[in-house]
XYZ file of C-alpha atoms in Angstrom:
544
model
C 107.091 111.513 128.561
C 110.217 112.344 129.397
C 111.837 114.082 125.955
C 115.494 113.431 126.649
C 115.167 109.859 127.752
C 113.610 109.167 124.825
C 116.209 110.882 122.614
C 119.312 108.817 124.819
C 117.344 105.522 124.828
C 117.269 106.026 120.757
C 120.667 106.887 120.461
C 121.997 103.908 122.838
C 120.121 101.519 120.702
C 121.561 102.730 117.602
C 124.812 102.916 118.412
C 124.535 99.054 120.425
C 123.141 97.722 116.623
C 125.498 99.263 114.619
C 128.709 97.724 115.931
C 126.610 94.027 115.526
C 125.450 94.128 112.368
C 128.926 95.624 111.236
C 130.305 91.862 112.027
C 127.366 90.096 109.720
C 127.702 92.399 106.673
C 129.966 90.502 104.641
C 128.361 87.481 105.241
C 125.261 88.961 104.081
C 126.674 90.682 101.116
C 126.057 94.023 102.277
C 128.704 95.831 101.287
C 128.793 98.823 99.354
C 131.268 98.518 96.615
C 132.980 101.753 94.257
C 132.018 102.175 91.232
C 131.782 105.720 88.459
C 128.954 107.004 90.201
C 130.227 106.875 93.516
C 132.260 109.131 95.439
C 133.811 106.486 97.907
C 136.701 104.604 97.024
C 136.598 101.587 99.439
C 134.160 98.652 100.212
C 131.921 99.897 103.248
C 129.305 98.175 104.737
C 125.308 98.841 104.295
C 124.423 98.627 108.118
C 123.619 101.834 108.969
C 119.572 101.022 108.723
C 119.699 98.493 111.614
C 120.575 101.526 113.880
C 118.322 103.828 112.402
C 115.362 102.100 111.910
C 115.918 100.235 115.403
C 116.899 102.823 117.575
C 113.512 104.501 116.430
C 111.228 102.457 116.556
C 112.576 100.812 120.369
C 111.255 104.183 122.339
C 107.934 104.244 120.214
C 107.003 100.891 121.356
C 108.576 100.690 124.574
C 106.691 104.895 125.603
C 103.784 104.881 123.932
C 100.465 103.177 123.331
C 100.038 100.716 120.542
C 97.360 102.073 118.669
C 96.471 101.411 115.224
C 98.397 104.989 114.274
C 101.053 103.603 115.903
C 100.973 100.391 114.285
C 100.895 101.329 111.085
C 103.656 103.073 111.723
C 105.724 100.333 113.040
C 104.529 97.555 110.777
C 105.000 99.932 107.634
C 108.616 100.307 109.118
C 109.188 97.123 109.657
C 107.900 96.307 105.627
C 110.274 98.867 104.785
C 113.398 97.698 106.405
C 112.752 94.107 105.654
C 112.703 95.313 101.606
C 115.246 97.333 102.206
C 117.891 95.109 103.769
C 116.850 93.066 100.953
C 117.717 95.292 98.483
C 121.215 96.179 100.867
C 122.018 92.269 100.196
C 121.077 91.393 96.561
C 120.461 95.102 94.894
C 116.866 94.114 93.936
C 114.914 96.309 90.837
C 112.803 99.058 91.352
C 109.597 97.412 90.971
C 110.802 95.297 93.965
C 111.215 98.351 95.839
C 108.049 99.980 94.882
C 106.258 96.687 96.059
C 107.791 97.501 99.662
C 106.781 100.792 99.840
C 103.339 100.699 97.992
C 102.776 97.902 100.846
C 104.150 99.825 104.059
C 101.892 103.255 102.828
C 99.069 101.430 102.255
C 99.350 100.514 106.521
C 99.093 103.608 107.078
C 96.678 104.863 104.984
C 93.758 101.974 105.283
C 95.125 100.781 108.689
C 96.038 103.878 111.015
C 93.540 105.790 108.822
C 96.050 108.850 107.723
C 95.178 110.530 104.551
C 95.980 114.003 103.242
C 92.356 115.956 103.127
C 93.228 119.376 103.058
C 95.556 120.587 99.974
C 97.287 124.380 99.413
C 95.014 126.852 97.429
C 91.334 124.497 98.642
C 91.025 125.664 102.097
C 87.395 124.941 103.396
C 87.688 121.876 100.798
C 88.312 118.195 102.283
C 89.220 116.126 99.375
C 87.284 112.422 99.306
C 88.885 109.698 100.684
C 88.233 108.349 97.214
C 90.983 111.130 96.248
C 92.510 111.913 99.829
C 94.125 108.250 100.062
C 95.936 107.322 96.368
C 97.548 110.984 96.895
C 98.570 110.128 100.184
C 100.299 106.879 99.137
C 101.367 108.711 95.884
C 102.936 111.413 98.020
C 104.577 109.318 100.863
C 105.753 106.926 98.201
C 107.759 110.408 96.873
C 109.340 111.542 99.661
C 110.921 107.660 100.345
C 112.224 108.282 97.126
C 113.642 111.339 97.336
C 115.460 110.716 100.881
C 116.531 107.246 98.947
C 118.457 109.300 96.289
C 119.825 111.781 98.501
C 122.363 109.519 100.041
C 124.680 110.248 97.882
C 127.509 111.403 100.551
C 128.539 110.843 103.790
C 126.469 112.544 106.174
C 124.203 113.624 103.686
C 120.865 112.223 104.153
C 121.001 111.102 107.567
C 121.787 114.870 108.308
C 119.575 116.706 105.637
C 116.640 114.332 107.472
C 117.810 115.226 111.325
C 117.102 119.137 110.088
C 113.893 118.213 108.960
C 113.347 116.349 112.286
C 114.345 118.880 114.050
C 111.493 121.355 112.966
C 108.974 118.793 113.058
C 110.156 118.411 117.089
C 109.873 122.121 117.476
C 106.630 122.376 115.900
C 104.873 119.480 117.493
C 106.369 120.744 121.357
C 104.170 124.305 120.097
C 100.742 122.217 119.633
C 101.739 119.860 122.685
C 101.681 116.987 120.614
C 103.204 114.017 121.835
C 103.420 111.567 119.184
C 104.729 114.209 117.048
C 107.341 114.663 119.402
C 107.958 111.118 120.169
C 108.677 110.150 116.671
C 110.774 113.197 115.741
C 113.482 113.081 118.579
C 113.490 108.692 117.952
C 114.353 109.099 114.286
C 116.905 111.959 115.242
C 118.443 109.552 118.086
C 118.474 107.060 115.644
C 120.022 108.809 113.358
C 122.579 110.326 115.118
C 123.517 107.111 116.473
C 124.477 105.995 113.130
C 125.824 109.644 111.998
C 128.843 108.867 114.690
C 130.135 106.006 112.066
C 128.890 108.156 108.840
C 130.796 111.262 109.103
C 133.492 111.681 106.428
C 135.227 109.887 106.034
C 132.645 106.949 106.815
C 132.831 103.501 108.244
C 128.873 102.727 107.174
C 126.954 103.622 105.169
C 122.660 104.054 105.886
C 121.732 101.412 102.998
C 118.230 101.788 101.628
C 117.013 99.946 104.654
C 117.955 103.075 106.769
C 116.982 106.119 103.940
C 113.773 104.532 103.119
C 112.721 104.200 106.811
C 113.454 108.093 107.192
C 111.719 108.998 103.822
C 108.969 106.802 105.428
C 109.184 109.210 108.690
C 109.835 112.066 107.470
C 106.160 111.421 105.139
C 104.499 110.117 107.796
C 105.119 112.835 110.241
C 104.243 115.866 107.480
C 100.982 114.346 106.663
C 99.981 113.631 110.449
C 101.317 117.293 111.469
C 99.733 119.185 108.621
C 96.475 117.421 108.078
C 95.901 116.114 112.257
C 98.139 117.255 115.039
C 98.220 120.912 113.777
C 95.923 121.906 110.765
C 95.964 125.848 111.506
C 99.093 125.802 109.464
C 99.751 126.174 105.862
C 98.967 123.168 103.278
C 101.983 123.969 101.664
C 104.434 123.658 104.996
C 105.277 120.047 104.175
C 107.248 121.944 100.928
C 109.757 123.973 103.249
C 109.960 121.002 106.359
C 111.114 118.375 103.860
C 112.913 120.748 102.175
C 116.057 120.120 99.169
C 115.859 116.224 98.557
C 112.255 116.842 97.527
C 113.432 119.733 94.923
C 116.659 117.676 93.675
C 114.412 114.868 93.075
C 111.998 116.520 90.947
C 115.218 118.340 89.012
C 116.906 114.961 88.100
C 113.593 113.557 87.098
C 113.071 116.233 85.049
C 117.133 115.528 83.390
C 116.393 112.187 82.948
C 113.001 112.839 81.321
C 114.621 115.383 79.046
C 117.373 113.448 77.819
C 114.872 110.682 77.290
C 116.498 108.357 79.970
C 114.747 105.509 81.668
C 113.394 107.384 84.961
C 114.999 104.736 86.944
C 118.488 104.653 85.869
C 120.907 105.895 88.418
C 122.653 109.161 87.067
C 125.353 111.622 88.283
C 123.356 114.773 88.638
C 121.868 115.055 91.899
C 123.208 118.549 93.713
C 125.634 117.383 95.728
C 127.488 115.806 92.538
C 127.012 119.336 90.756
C 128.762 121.096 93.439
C 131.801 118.593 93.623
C 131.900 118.507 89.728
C 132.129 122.721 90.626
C 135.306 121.848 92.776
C 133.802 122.054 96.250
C 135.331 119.233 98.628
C 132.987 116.458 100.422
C 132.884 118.722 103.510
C 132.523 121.931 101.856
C 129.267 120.167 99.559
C 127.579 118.480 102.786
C 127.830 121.674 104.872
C 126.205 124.186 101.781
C 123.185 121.748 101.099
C 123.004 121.548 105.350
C 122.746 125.345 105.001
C 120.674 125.387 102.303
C 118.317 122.480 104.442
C 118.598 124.113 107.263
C 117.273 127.689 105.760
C 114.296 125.864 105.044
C 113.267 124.241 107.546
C 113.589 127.503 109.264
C 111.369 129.428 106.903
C 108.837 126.567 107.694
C 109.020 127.368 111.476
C 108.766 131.051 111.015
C 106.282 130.614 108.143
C 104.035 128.303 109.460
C 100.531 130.713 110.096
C 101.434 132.339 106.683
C 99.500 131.676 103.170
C 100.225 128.714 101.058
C 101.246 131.496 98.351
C 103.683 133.415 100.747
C 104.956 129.228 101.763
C 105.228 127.998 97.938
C 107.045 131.507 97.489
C 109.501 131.411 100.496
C 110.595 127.674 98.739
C 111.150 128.065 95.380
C 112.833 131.051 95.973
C 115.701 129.221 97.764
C 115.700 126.294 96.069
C 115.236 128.623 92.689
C 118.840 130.188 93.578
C 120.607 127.271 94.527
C 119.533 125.980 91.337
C 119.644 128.972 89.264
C 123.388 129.215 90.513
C 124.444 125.492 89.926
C 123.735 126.296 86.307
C 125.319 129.270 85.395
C 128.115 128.394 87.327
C 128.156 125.361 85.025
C 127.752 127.036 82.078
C 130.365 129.479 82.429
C 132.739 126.852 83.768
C 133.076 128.371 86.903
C 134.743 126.024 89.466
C 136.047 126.724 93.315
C 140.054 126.910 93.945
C 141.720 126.209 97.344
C 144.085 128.173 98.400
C 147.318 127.416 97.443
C 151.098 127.712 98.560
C 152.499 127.429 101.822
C 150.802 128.533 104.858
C 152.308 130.925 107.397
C 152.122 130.395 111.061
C 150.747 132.937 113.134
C 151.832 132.078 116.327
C 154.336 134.677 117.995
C 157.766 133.633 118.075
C 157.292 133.731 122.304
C 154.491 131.622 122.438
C 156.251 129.226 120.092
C 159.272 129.169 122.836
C 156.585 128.382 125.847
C 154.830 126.009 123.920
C 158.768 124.178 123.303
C 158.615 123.819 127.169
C 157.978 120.226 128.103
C 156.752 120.813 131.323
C 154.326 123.972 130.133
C 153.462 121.070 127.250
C 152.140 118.725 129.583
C 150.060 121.296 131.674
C 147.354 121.980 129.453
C 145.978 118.233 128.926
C 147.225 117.111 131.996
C 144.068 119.581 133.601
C 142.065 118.557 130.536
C 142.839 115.306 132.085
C 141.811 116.041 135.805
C 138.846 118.519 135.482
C 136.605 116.566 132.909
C 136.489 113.451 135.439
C 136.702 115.517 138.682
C 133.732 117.360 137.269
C 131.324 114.480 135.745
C 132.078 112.888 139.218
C 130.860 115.888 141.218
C 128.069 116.329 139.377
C 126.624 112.427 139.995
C 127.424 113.150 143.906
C 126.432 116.262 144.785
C 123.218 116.831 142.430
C 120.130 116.160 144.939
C 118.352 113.666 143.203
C 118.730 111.477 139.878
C 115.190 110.619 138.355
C 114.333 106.982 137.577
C 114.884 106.746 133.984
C 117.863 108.395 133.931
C 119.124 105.400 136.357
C 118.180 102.841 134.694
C 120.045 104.278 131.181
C 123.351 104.834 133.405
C 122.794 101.273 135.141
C 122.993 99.703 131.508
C 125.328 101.671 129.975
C 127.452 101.084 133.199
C 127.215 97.369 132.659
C 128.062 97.754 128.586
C 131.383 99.706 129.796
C 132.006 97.040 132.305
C 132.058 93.926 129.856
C 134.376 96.252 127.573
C 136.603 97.066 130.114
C 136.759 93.263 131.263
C 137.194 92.051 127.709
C 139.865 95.025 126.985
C 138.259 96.315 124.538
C 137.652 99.456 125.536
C 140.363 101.070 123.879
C 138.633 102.914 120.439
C 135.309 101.033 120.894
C 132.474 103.459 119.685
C 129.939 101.794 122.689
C 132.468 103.085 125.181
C 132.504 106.760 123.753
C 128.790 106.176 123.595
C 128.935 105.665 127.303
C 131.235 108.419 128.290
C 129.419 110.883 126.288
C 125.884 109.816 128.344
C 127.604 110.187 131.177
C 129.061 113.558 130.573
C 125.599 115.082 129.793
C 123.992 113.074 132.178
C 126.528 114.761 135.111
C 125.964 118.237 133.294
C 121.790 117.815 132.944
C 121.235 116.561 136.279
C 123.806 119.451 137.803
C 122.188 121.661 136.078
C 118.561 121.407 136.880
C 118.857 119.290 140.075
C 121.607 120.688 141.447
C 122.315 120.000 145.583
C 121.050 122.365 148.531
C 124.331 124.720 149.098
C 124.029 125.941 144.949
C 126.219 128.917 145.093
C 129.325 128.219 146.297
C 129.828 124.787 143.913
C 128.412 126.656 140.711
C 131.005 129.464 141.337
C 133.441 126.993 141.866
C 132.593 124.825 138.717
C 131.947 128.297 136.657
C 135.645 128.963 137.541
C 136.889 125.342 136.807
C 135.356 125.304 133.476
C 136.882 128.709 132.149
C 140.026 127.246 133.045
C 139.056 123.866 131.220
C 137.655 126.409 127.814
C 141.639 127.769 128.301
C 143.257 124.589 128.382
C 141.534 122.884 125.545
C 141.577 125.950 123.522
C 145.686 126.071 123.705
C 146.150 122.298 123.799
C 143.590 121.867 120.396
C 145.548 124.742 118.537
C 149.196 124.687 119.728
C 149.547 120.939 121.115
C 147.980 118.221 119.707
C 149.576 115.767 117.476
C 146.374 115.614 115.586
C 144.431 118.649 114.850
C 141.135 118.818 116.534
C 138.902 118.985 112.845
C 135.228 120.200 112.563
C 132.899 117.941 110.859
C 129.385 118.380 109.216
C 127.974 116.187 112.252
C 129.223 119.917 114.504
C 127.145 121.875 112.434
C 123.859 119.655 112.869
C 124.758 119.310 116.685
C 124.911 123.559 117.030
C 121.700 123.328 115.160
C 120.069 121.272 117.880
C 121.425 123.139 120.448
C 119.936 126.697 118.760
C 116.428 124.554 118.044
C 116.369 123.400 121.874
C 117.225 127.071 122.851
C 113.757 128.305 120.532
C 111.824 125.744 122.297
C 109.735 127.524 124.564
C 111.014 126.300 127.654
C 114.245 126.748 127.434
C 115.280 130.350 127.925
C 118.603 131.389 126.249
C 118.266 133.808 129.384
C 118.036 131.132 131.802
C 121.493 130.889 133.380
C 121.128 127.165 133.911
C 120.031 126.508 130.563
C 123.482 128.507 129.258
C 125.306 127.109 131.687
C 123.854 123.476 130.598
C 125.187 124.527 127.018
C 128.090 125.501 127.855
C 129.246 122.717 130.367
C 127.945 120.140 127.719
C 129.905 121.224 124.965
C 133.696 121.799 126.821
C 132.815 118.260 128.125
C 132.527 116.840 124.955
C 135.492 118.239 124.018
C 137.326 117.337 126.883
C 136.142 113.908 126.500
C 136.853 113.092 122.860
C 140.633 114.643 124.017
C 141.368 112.314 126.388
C 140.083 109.106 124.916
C 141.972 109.874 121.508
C 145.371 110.181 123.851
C 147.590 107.654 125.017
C 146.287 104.390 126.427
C 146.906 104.687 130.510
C 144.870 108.314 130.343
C 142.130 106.467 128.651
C 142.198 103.220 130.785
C 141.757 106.019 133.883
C 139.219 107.948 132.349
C 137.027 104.617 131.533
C 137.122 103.638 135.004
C 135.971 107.067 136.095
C 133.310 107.547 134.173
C 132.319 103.280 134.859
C 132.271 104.882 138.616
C 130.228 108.058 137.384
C 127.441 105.666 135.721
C 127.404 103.345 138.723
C 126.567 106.389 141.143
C 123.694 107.627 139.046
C 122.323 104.386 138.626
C 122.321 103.479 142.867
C 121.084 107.227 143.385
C 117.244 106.391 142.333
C 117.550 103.264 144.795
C 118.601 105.753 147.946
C 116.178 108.289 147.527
């Protein structure tokens, strides 16, 4: 199985879905509109589940064999997005919903045959099936739930999920466990398919049809890990890997139960809608509970051989301060103040005069401009061979960009930045670990090249651009990725392709996303580059 053709092939998918179902949302009346609850202001569509759920489940059936483990998967997927785009269309009750998932849990438990049978503080004790199975579905049933309520931002669940993923990735490549592979890096292709229209402000939202399927996942995968793929861990692991939703759950249920409110009822106290009510902004909420998420699933990797006590410990303590901290903060009133009053520029009053240069203005993007293509289109040349499947992704993608180019539509189109970012990491991958016979002289060269391209897109991002180049929550999940791939145990931060892999991938991206945000003739070029950059690495495979 090849890890990162599985990964692109989920993401393409995804992102190809999205864009279609965008066009049949309003006819299908699912659109999210505002109301008190909410924090969005505007109608935005619920299509964000199409991508998700279909950009996942494509590589599972297409890479691996259909059996029943896998069905059940798929079919209880399937159940699950079929209830939820109901529910996306007419906002059915929860007994409706319940239905759905009672049904899709129930494949997997009495068709692929996955029950929980070992449970924290009963080592050496395998529950009965009798027992093992109704805790299962009770379980499983939980976590849907609790990834359902925590989409409650943009970004939120789709990127509190891709942590979890994430660690359930890293821990299946440790036993060599395929499926639990497989499935992680689909969902997180999936997901970050869709997480390209959902960052703040966002275009789409995920729907219940896309946060049940991941609850669904994200369930499925901690009972298979814990209880079949890897059962020398802790019972309690599932805990840390799923992480905050499954705490912020429990902590509104208990709210609701306390105030003697229907357990149902949508409320206003989940933690994300603490810390805005504390005066953190949208970005500032989705990047603490990220953190937070992140520490966890962390813990869980580092944790994993350790006692259910030391597990059980490790979690409530974090989610016991977060918690602990919400509260007094809220009982002392305590809110969070941005700075105020004019801000002071720090740039020298000579570097302000060369930057008023026109000509010195133009340099900067104008290599941003040259290197990025000049680069990608080395890279697809000179690299001394261009696997299969790697091909056959540029051939299509080359053939999307085409009919986008023809129709002139190119211009903004998420499918084309899809396509230029493949390409870019294609070039850089394939450069990287395939790289042509006379290696030293073109890796000094492009070593050299790139510093200059980290210069120019350093001074055009902070003195130059019209538009300032702004972080986003998605960033933070992406660096996360990139430290997770460097723990994986085959990837050596050491290795000076694999940090020269890094660091070429990221100034590309950069690069990229500057030039197709500029004027229209730079991006009309730059499409037809990278069109020629896809077209080479898909004929490569066919020349040997």
């Amino acid at each position: 199985m090849n890890e990162f053709f599985l990964l692109t092939l989920a993401a393409a998918v995804s992102m190809l879905v999205i864009p279609v179902a965008w066009r049949f949302a309003p006819h299908l009346g699912m659109i999210d509109m505002p109301d008190a609850r909410k924090v969005h202001v505007a109608p935005i569509p619920r299509i964000g589940g199409w991508g998700i759920t279909l950009g996942s489940l494509a590589p599972l059936v297409l890479l691996f064999p259909f059996d029943p483990l896998l069905q059940s998967f798929v079919f209880g997927s399937l159940v699950l997005f079929c209830f939820g785009l109901w529910d996306d269309a007419r906002q059915i009750d929860h007994w409706r919903k319940f239905t759905g998932q009672i049904i899709a849990v129930a494949i997997v438990v009495y068709h692929g045959d996955l029950y929980v049978t070992r449970l924290p503080f009963l080592d050496g004790y395998a529950l009965d099936p009798l027992i093992g199975r109704p805790f299962t579905m009770f379980a499983m049933i939980g976590v849907i739930n609790a990834i359902n309520h925590s989409d409650g931002l943009d970004g939120l669940a789709g990127g509190e999920s891709m942590l979890s993923l994430i660690a359930f990735a890293y821990l299946g490549y440790i036993v060599d466990n395929s499926l639990v592979v497989g499935m992680a890096l689909a969902a997180i292709g999936g997901t970050f398919g869709f997480l390209r229209h959902n960052t703040h402000p966002a275009k789409v939202f995920m729907g219940d049809a896309g946060s049940q399927f991941l609850g669904f996942a994200l369930g499925f995968l901690a009972v298979y890990l814990t209880q079949v793929a890897y059962p020398v861990v802790s019972a309690a692991l599932p805990l840390l890997l799923l992480g905050l939703p499954l705490a912020d759950i429990v902590a509104v249920l208990f709210q609701r139960i306390r105030a003697r409110m229907s357990w149902f009822k949508a409320t206003r106290n989940h933690v994300h809608h603490r810390l805005l009510d504390r005066g953190f902004t949208h970005f500032e909420t989705v990047v603490i509970i990220y953190s937070i998420q992140a520490s966890l699933v962390v813990s869980a990797a580092l944790l994993r051989y350790e006692s259910d006590v030391v597990v059980i410990v490790a979690y409530l303590g974090v989610v016991g301060c977060l918690f602990a901290g919400l509260t007094l903060a809220e009982h002392n009133g305590w809110t969070a103040r941005p700075t105020e009053g004019p801000q002071r520029s720090v740039v020298p009053a000579a570097l302000r005069k060369l930057v008023a240069n026109r000509w010195l203005r133009a340099l900067p993007f104008a290599f941003i401009f040259t290197a990025v293509p000049a680069f990608m289109l080395l890279c697809s040349v000179w690299v001394e061979s261009v696997p299969r499947d790697f091909g056959m992704v540029a051939a299509m993608l080359a053939v999307v960009l085409a009919v986008q180019i023809g129709r002139n539509r190119a211009a903004g189109s998420l499918i084309v930045r899809a396509a230029i970012y493949v390409a870019a990491i294609f070039s850089v991958y394939l450069f990287t670990l395939y790289p042509g016979a006379e290696v030293s002289p073109v890796t000094r060269i492009a070593n050299i090249g790139m510093i200059c391209l980290a210069l120019a897109i350093g001074v055009f991002v902070r003195f130059l651009a019209e538009r300032r180049f702004q972080t986003t929550p998605t960033d933070y999940l992406i660096l996360f990725g990139v430290l997770a791939l460097v723990a994986f145990d085959s990837i050596d931060i050491r290795d000076g392709a694999t940090a020269q892999f890094i660091t070429y991938a990221i100034l590309l991206f950069y690069g990229c996303e500057l030039i197709v945000s500029r004027i229209a003739v730079s991006r009309h070029v730059f499409h037809f580059a990278t069109l020629a950059v896809l077209v080479i690495l898909s004929v490569r495979p066919l020349l040997g």
